[in-house]
XYZ file of C-alpha atoms in Angstrom:
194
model
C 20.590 85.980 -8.942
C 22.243 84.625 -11.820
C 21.018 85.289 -15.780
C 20.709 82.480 -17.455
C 21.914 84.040 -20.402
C 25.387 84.672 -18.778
C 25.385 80.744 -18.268
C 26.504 78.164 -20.855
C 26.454 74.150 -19.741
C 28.544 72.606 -22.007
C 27.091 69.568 -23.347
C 31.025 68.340 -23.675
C 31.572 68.290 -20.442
C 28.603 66.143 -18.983
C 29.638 63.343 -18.823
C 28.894 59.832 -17.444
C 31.543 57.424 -15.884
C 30.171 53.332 -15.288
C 32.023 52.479 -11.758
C 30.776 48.964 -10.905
C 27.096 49.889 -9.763
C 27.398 53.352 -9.534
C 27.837 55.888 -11.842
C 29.649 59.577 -11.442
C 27.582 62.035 -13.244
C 29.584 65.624 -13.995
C 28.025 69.185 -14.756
C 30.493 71.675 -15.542
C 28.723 75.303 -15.960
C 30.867 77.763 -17.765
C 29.696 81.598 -17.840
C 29.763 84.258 -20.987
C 33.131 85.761 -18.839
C 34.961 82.163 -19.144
C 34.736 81.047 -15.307
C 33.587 77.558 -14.423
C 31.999 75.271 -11.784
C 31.939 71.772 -11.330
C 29.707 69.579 -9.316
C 29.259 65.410 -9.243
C 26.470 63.125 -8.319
C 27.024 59.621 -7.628
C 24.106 57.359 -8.815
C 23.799 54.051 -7.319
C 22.264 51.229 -9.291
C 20.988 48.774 -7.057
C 18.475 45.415 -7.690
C 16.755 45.078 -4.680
C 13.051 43.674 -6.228
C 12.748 40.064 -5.706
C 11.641 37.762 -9.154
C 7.931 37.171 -9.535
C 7.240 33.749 -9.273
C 3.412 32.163 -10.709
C 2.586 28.587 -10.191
C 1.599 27.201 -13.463
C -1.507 25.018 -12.869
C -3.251 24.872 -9.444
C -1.411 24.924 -5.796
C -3.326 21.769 -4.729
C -3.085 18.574 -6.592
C -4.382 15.506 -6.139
C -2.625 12.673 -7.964
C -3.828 8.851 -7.901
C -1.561 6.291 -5.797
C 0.890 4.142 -8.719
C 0.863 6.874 -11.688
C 3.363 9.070 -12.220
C 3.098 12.778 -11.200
C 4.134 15.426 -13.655
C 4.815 18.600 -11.812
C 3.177 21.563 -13.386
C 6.411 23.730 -12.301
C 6.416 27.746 -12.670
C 6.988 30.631 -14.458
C 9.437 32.737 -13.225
C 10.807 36.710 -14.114
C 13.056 39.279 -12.773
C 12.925 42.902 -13.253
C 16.673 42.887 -13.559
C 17.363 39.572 -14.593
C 16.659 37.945 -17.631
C 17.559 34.453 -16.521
C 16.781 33.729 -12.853
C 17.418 30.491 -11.205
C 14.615 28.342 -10.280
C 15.177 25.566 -8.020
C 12.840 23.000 -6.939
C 12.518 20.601 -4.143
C 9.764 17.064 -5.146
C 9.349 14.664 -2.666
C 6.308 13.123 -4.100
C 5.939 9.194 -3.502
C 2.976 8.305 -5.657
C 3.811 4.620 -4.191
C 3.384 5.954 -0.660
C -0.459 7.732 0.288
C 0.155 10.987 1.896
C 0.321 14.860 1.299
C 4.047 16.206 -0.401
C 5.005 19.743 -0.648
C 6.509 20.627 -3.562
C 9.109 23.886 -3.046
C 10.140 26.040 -6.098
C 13.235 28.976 -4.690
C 13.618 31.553 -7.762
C 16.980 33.776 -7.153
C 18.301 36.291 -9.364
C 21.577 37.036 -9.901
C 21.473 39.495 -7.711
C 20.788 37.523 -4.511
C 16.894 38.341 -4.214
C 14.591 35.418 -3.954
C 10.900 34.346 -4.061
C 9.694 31.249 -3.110
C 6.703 29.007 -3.644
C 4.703 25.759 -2.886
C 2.600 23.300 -4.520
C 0.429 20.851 -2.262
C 0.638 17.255 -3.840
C -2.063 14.728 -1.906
C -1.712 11.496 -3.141
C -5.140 9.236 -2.962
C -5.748 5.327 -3.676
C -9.775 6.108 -4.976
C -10.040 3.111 -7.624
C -11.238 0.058 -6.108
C -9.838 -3.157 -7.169
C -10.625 -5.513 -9.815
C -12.121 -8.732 -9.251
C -12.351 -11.511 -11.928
C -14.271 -15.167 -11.393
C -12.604 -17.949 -12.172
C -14.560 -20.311 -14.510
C -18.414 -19.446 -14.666
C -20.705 -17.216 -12.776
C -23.188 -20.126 -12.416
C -22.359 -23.368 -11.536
C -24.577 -26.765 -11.149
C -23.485 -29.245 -8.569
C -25.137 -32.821 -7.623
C -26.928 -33.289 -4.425
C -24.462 -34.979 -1.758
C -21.127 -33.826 -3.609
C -18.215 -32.043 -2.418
C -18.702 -28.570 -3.862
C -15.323 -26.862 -4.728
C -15.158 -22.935 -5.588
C -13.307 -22.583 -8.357
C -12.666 -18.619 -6.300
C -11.389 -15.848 -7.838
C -8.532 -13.481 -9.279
C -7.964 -10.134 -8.004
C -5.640 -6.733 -8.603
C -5.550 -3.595 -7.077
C -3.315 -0.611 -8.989
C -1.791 0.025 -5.859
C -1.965 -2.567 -2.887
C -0.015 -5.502 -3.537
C -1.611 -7.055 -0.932
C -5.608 -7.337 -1.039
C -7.681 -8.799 1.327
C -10.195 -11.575 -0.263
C -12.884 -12.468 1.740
C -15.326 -15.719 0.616
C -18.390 -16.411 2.109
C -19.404 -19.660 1.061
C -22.496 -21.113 2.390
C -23.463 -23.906 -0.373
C -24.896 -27.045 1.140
C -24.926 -29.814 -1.057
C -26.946 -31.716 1.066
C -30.249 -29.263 0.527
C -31.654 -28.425 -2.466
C -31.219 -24.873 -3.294
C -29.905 -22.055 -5.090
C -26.973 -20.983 -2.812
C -24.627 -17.058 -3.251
C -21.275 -17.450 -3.151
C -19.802 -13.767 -2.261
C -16.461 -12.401 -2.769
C -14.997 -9.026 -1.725
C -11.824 -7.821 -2.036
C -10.894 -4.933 -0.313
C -7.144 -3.245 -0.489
C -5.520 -1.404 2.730
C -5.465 3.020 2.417
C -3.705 4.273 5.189
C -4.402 7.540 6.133
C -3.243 10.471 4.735
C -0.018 12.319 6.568
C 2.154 15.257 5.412
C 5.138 14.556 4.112
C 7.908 17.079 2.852
């Protein structure tokens, strides 16, 4: 049994010692008769949490085929560190259909890591554009040679569209006579790509 009034710990003599990641933490306890004792701890500070990483916007995006995909990114934090590194792997084509993954690593300086993905599907949905060339109505004599004067098309993403004319005018009857024109543009089907 010892009375704590025959104790004194010196405030002096605590003391605390910064080696690397650990730290040496001294109690000296001196009693009313002038004998001392000594102990140590050794405190390791370690980072072993991983940073938080949050995808800013949503973790599935679809983006049309020909514009330009802006990646959302993330937000990143670390317990420990203030300024973790994010890297980030983007694949997307928008010039090629198909489903990306986008891959964001966060690391601290500590060697802990957290890792993320995004889902980028990119989609040809707008059809194409078809313009005719000279008037929607026409008037041709009975007998003559009757020449389309057809069509201009453009797709935003297929270079090259399929026209198809179906042309069934016959001068030689009278008649009002359809001249149809569809333009359809190739979509492959979607594949993963990373």
């Amino acid at each position: 049994y010892v009375d704590d009034r025959d104790l004194l710990v010196s405030s002096r003599r605590l003391r605390q010692m910064f080696i690397r990641d650990m730290y040496i933490v001294s109690y000296t306890v001196k009693d009313s008769s002038g004998n001392e004792s000594t102990q140590q701890r050794t405190v390791n500070v370690v980072d072993t949490l991983p940073p938080v990483i949050t995808l800013n916007g949503s973790a599935e995006v679809t983006v049309e085929a020909g514009a330009v995909y802006n990646d959302a990114g993330v937000s990143a934090s670390d317990s420990f560190d203030d300024a973790p590194i994010v890297e980030v792997v983007n694949g997307v084509k928008t010039n090629e259909l198909g489903q990306y993954i986008v891959s964001y690593t966060v690391k601290d300086s500590s060697g802990n890591e957290s890792t993320l993905q995004r889902t980028v599907t990119v989609v040809d949905t707008l059809p194409p554009v078809i313009t005719l060339n000279g008037s929607a109505e026409v008037t041709v004599e009975a007998g003559t040679v009757y020449n389309d004067a057809g069509v201009s098309a453009s797709d935003s993403f297929d270079d090259a569209p399929i026209v198809e004319v179906v042309n069934g005018v016959k001068t030689n009857e009278l008649g009002q006579y359809i001249v149809s024109v569809s333009y359809t543009h190739l979509t492959l089907p979607t594949t993963p790509y990373e």
